[in-house]
Amino acid sequence: MSKVTRRGHRRRSPAMSVLLHGTLILASLIAIGPIVWVLLSSLKPGYAIQSSELTLFRDTTLANYRYVLTETNFPRWFLNSVIVAAFTMTIGIFLSATTGYAVSRFNFPGRRPLMLVFLVTQMFPVAILIVPIYTILARLGLINTMPALIVAYLTIAVPFCAWMLKGYFDSIPTSLDEAAALDGCGPFAIFWRVVLPLARPAVAVTAFYTFLTAWGEVAYASAFIQTDNKFTLAYGLQQFVPQFNPQWEYLTAAAVLVTVPAGLVFFFAQKHLVSGLTAGGTKG
């Protein structure tokens, strides 16, 4: 049974503590287990991966990474993904931040319908949007180009991020805007110099979300890109698993390499993620 301490908090019994920590350890193992398995598989030759004998280490080698980096178009796919993700993240942050700030601070005709449209667009699955977006991009002559992917990914990222940033901007006192206006700042100067620096946690979440949206997306990439040298990483990985001869050793090595940039982005944004998500979800 739990005990009550002097400050009124309940103290867990040893049995409850063991159960709690055991559950957390089990959940952690379940979460990281597949990742560790992919990492170990990427260090095995093909025959060891397809063997019926399950082993953690067998004929460990880096040949899979060497093949992926030197014998395939992986470096080109990597560069394409970096370009698409970087532009999606930059443009997405600008559009989401300016939209969220305008809706948070200004009363203009169509304000509520605009945010309602952003909300409704989140209800449609990607599969339904591929055909209309493809038709629009084809008329603009953008099929099989990286701008096509950037535009498509922005349609996913901007509505959600604008809603989140609007909620965060609502939590920033308008008295700061008024004080800056008395000092001679215009609306954009107030946004850029006063409000945006205070919204860094929410901007970090926006950057992380827009980056991941472009980095790991497959459906739009497979529909809008047609030539090998313009594939992104997520779509290019399918080349390692043809129908009759899947090359799991190369797929696992490429999968490990794909996670590195996303892990770095998360590492630099992690201190802002919790505060940005919670603050954006309590207002608006």
Short mmCIF file of C-alpha atoms in Angstrom, two decimals:
data_model
loop_
_atom_site.label_atom_id
_atom_site.label_comp_id
_atom_site.label_asym_id
_atom_site.label_seq_id
_atom_site.Cartn_x
_atom_site.Cartn_y
_atom_site.Cartn_z
CA MET A 1 0.00 0.00 0.00
CA SER A 2 1.13 3.56 -0.60
CA LYS A 3 1.99 5.78 2.31
CA VAL A 4 1.28 9.49 2.81
CA THR A 5 4.33 11.68 3.51
CA ARG A 6 4.38 14.87 5.61
CA ARG A 7 3.79 17.05 2.54
CA GLY A 8 0.67 15.13 1.60
CA HIS A 9 2.18 13.18 -1.31
CA ARG A 10 1.58 9.47 -1.53
CA ARG A 11 4.73 7.37 -1.35
CA ARG A 12 4.81 4.26 -3.54
CA SER A 13 5.46 0.90 -1.96
CA PRO A 14 8.54 -1.08 -3.08
CA ALA A 15 6.33 -3.52 -5.00
CA MET A 16 4.64 -0.68 -6.91
CA SER A 17 8.01 0.91 -7.71
CA VAL A 18 9.35 -2.38 -9.06
CA LEU A 19 6.19 -2.85 -11.16
CA LEU A 20 6.34 0.71 -12.49
CA HIS A 21 10.03 0.57 -13.40
CA GLY A 22 9.65 -2.91 -14.87
CA THR A 23 6.83 -1.68 -17.09
CA LEU A 24 8.90 1.30 -18.24
CA ILE A 25 11.90 -0.90 -19.01
CA LEU A 26 9.72 -3.33 -20.97
CA ALA A 27 8.13 -0.49 -22.95
CA SER A 28 11.59 0.94 -23.71
CA LEU A 29 12.84 -2.43 -24.94
CA ILE A 30 9.79 -2.83 -27.16
CA ALA A 31 10.36 0.67 -28.59
CA ILE A 32 14.08 0.37 -29.32
CA GLY A 33 14.06 -3.34 -30.17
CA PRO A 34 13.20 -2.96 -33.88
CA ILE A 35 15.73 -0.12 -34.25
CA VAL A 36 18.52 -2.22 -32.74
CA TRP A 37 17.54 -5.17 -34.91
CA VAL A 38 17.71 -3.05 -38.10
CA LEU A 39 21.10 -1.69 -37.02
CA LEU A 40 22.49 -5.18 -36.36
CA SER A 41 21.02 -6.49 -39.61
CA SER A 42 22.72 -3.72 -41.55
CA LEU A 43 26.06 -5.16 -40.40
CA LYS A 44 25.31 -8.68 -41.68
CA PRO A 45 25.72 -10.13 -45.18
CA GLY A 46 22.60 -11.08 -47.10
CA TYR A 47 22.74 -14.80 -46.40
CA ALA A 48 22.92 -14.12 -42.63
CA ILE A 49 19.80 -11.93 -42.69
CA GLN A 50 17.78 -14.47 -44.68
CA SER A 51 18.97 -17.39 -42.57
CA SER A 52 16.41 -19.18 -40.40
CA GLU A 53 18.88 -19.04 -37.51
CA LEU A 54 18.39 -15.91 -35.40
CA THR A 55 21.68 -14.37 -34.27
CA LEU A 56 22.59 -10.88 -33.10
CA PHE A 57 26.05 -10.90 -34.65
CA ARG A 58 27.16 -12.98 -37.63
CA ASP A 59 30.02 -12.22 -40.03
CA THR A 60 29.87 -8.52 -39.15
CA THR A 61 30.82 -6.29 -42.09
CA LEU A 62 30.53 -2.71 -43.36
CA ALA A 63 30.27 -3.86 -46.98
CA ASN A 64 26.53 -3.05 -47.05
CA TYR A 65 27.19 0.61 -46.25
CA ARG A 66 30.02 0.73 -48.77
CA TYR A 67 27.79 -0.66 -51.50
CA VAL A 68 24.90 1.72 -50.72
CA LEU A 69 27.15 4.79 -50.69
CA THR A 70 29.30 3.96 -53.72
CA GLU A 71 27.37 1.59 -56.00
CA THR A 72 23.88 3.13 -55.93
CA ASN A 73 22.26 6.53 -56.39
CA PHE A 74 21.87 6.87 -52.63
CA PRO A 75 24.08 10.02 -52.40
CA ARG A 76 21.94 11.66 -55.08
CA TRP A 77 18.73 10.65 -53.31
CA PHE A 78 20.18 12.00 -50.09
CA LEU A 79 20.93 15.37 -51.71
CA ASN A 80 17.44 15.53 -53.22
CA SER A 81 15.87 14.84 -49.83
CA VAL A 82 18.01 17.47 -48.13
CA ILE A 83 17.03 20.09 -50.71
CA VAL A 84 13.31 19.25 -50.54
CA ALA A 85 13.27 19.05 -46.73
CA ALA A 86 15.26 22.27 -46.30
CA PHE A 87 13.00 24.29 -48.60
CA THR A 88 9.86 22.73 -47.11
CA MET A 89 11.06 23.56 -43.61
CA THR A 90 12.08 27.15 -44.44
CA ILE A 91 8.97 28.05 -46.43
CA GLY A 92 6.74 26.14 -44.04
CA ILE A 93 8.04 28.03 -41.00
CA PHE A 94 7.56 31.40 -42.74
CA LEU A 95 4.02 30.66 -43.98
CA SER A 96 2.91 29.03 -40.71
CA ALA A 97 4.36 31.76 -38.49
CA THR A 98 2.95 34.67 -40.48
CA THR A 99 -0.44 32.99 -40.84
CA GLY A 100 -0.62 32.05 -37.18
CA TYR A 101 0.39 35.55 -36.10
CA ALA A 102 -2.13 37.24 -38.40
CA VAL A 103 -5.00 35.06 -37.19
CA SER A 104 -3.96 35.48 -33.56
CA ARG A 105 -3.54 39.24 -33.55
CA PHE A 106 -5.80 40.69 -36.27
CA ASN A 107 -9.53 40.66 -36.88
CA PHE A 108 -10.17 40.55 -40.63
CA PRO A 109 -12.99 39.27 -42.87
CA GLY A 110 -12.68 35.53 -43.45
CA ARG A 111 -10.54 34.89 -40.35
CA ARG A 112 -12.66 32.10 -38.93
CA PRO A 113 -13.38 30.44 -42.31
CA LEU A 114 -9.64 30.45 -43.04
CA MET A 115 -8.81 28.54 -39.88
CA LEU A 116 -11.76 26.23 -40.51
CA VAL A 117 -10.36 25.44 -43.96
CA PHE A 118 -6.99 24.64 -42.38
CA LEU A 119 -8.72 22.31 -39.94
CA VAL A 120 -10.79 20.57 -42.62
CA THR A 121 -7.76 19.92 -44.83
CA GLN A 122 -6.28 17.80 -42.03
CA MET A 123 -9.22 15.42 -42.27
CA PHE A 124 -8.45 14.24 -45.81
CA PRO A 125 -6.04 11.31 -46.25
CA VAL A 126 -3.09 11.73 -48.58
CA ALA A 127 -4.45 9.17 -51.06
CA ILE A 128 -7.49 11.38 -51.80
CA LEU A 129 -5.38 14.51 -52.37
CA ILE A 130 -2.88 12.95 -54.78
CA VAL A 131 -5.10 13.18 -57.87
CA PRO A 132 -6.18 16.86 -57.54
CA ILE A 133 -2.68 17.97 -56.57
CA TYR A 134 -1.21 15.97 -59.47
CA THR A 135 -3.65 17.65 -61.89
CA ILE A 136 -2.70 21.13 -60.66
CA LEU A 137 1.03 20.41 -60.78
CA ALA A 138 0.75 18.88 -64.27
CA ARG A 139 -0.94 22.02 -65.59
CA LEU A 140 1.90 24.05 -64.09
CA GLY A 141 4.51 21.77 -65.67
CA LEU A 142 6.00 20.79 -62.31
CA ILE A 143 5.67 16.99 -62.50
CA ASN A 144 9.01 15.20 -61.98
CA THR A 145 10.56 18.24 -60.31
CA MET A 146 11.53 18.95 -56.71
CA PRO A 147 9.29 22.07 -56.49
CA ALA A 148 6.34 19.71 -57.00
CA LEU A 149 7.26 17.82 -53.84
CA ILE A 150 7.88 21.03 -51.89
CA VAL A 151 4.43 22.39 -52.80
CA ALA A 152 2.78 19.05 -51.97
CA TYR A 153 4.50 18.77 -48.59
CA LEU A 154 3.57 22.34 -47.70
CA THR A 155 -0.10 21.44 -48.15
CA ILE A 156 0.39 18.89 -45.36
CA ALA A 157 2.57 20.89 -42.99
CA VAL A 158 1.31 24.48 -43.14
CA PRO A 159 -2.31 24.00 -41.96
CA PHE A 160 -1.29 22.01 -38.87
CA CYS A 161 1.63 24.28 -37.99
CA ALA A 162 -0.43 27.45 -38.49
CA TRP A 163 -2.98 26.16 -35.98
CA MET A 164 -0.26 25.26 -33.49
CA LEU A 165 1.57 28.59 -33.81
CA LYS A 166 -1.69 30.50 -33.55
CA GLY A 167 -2.25 28.85 -30.18
CA TYR A 168 1.26 29.75 -29.04
CA PHE A 169 0.95 33.37 -30.20
CA ASP A 170 -2.29 33.61 -28.21
CA SER A 171 -0.28 32.84 -25.06
CA ILE A 172 2.03 35.86 -25.65
CA PRO A 173 0.56 39.02 -24.05
CA THR A 174 -0.66 41.64 -26.51
CA SER A 175 0.75 44.30 -24.19
CA LEU A 176 4.17 43.52 -25.70
CA ASP A 177 2.81 44.40 -29.14
CA GLU A 178 1.36 47.63 -27.81
CA ALA A 179 4.62 48.60 -26.12
CA ALA A 180 6.57 47.93 -29.33
CA ALA A 181 4.04 49.95 -31.33
CA LEU A 182 4.55 52.91 -28.97
CA ASP A 183 8.27 52.64 -29.70
CA GLY A 184 7.55 53.05 -33.40
CA CYS A 185 7.51 49.45 -34.61
CA GLY A 186 5.17 48.49 -37.41
CA PRO A 187 3.19 45.22 -37.53
CA PHE A 188 5.96 43.24 -39.26
CA ALA A 189 8.66 44.67 -36.99
CA ILE A 190 6.60 43.71 -33.94
CA PHE A 191 6.23 40.18 -35.31
CA TRP A 192 9.89 39.81 -36.29
CA ARG A 193 11.62 41.51 -33.36
CA VAL A 194 9.26 40.93 -30.44
CA VAL A 195 6.86 38.03 -30.92
CA LEU A 196 8.87 35.59 -33.02
CA PRO A 197 11.87 35.42 -30.64
CA LEU A 198 9.47 34.58 -27.80
CA ALA A 199 7.94 31.82 -29.91
CA ARG A 200 11.19 29.91 -30.48
CA PRO A 201 9.89 26.70 -28.82
CA ALA A 202 6.88 26.60 -31.15
CA VAL A 203 9.05 27.47 -34.16
CA ALA A 204 11.35 24.57 -33.26
CA VAL A 205 8.37 22.20 -33.24
CA THR A 206 7.27 23.61 -36.61
CA ALA A 207 10.76 23.10 -38.04
CA PHE A 208 10.90 19.54 -36.76
CA TYR A 209 7.44 18.65 -38.07
CA THR A 210 7.93 20.17 -41.53
CA PHE A 211 11.36 18.54 -41.86
CA LEU A 212 10.02 15.08 -41.01
CA THR A 213 7.03 15.59 -43.31
CA ALA A 214 9.35 16.04 -46.28
CA TRP A 215 12.06 13.61 -45.15
CA GLY A 216 10.04 10.43 -44.77
CA GLU A 217 7.07 10.88 -47.13
CA VAL A 218 6.57 8.27 -49.88
CA ALA A 219 3.10 8.65 -51.43
CA TYR A 220 3.62 12.05 -53.07
CA ALA A 221 7.18 11.18 -54.08
CA SER A 222 6.06 8.03 -55.88
CA ALA A 223 3.25 9.91 -57.67
CA PHE A 224 5.09 13.06 -58.73
CA ILE A 225 8.66 11.84 -59.39
CA GLN A 226 9.41 9.55 -62.33
CA THR A 227 13.18 9.38 -62.88
CA ASP A 228 15.77 7.67 -60.69
CA ASN A 229 18.09 10.66 -60.30
CA LYS A 230 15.25 12.73 -58.81
CA PHE A 231 14.07 10.19 -56.24
CA THR A 232 14.05 11.15 -52.59
CA LEU A 233 15.44 8.80 -49.97
CA ALA A 234 12.11 7.41 -48.78
CA TYR A 235 11.10 6.50 -52.34
CA GLY A 236 14.57 5.45 -53.42
CA LEU A 237 14.75 2.79 -50.70
CA GLN A 238 12.12 0.82 -52.57
CA GLN A 239 14.76 0.02 -55.18
CA PHE A 240 16.38 -2.33 -52.67
CA VAL A 241 13.29 -4.53 -52.36
CA PRO A 242 12.27 -5.63 -55.86
CA GLN A 243 9.48 -8.19 -56.13
CA PHE A 244 11.59 -11.31 -56.64
CA ASN A 245 14.96 -10.49 -55.08
CA PRO A 246 14.73 -8.28 -51.98
CA GLN A 247 18.13 -7.02 -50.84
CA TRP A 248 17.47 -6.68 -47.13
CA GLU A 249 21.11 -6.11 -46.24
CA TYR A 250 21.24 -2.97 -48.39
CA LEU A 251 17.79 -1.78 -47.31
CA THR A 252 18.70 -1.96 -43.61
CA ALA A 253 21.99 -0.13 -44.19
CA ALA A 254 20.21 2.61 -46.15
CA ALA A 255 17.49 2.82 -43.47
CA VAL A 256 20.12 3.45 -40.78
CA LEU A 257 21.69 6.21 -42.89
CA VAL A 258 18.28 7.81 -43.46
CA THR A 259 17.62 8.13 -39.72
CA VAL A 260 20.84 10.07 -39.01
CA PRO A 261 19.71 13.52 -40.29
CA ALA A 262 16.31 13.17 -38.62
CA GLY A 263 18.05 12.21 -35.37
CA LEU A 264 20.31 15.27 -35.58
CA VAL A 265 17.34 17.59 -36.15
CA PHE A 266 15.57 16.05 -33.17
CA PHE A 267 18.71 16.39 -31.02
CA PHE A 268 18.96 20.13 -31.62
CA ALA A 269 15.20 20.76 -31.33
CA GLN A 270 14.38 18.47 -28.41
CA LYS A 271 14.73 21.08 -25.64
CA HIS A 272 11.99 23.15 -27.30
CA LEU A 273 9.66 20.33 -28.34
CA VAL A 274 7.79 19.73 -25.06
CA SER A 275 7.26 23.39 -24.21
CA GLY A 276 6.28 24.21 -27.77
CA LEU A 277 3.72 21.44 -28.05
CA THR A 278 2.14 22.00 -24.64
CA ALA A 279 1.92 25.78 -24.94
CA GLY A 280 0.42 25.52 -28.42
CA GLY A 281 -2.18 23.07 -27.19
CA THR A 282 -3.49 25.09 -24.27
CA LYS A 283 -4.52 28.24 -26.09
CA GLY A 284 -6.72 29.15 -29.01
#
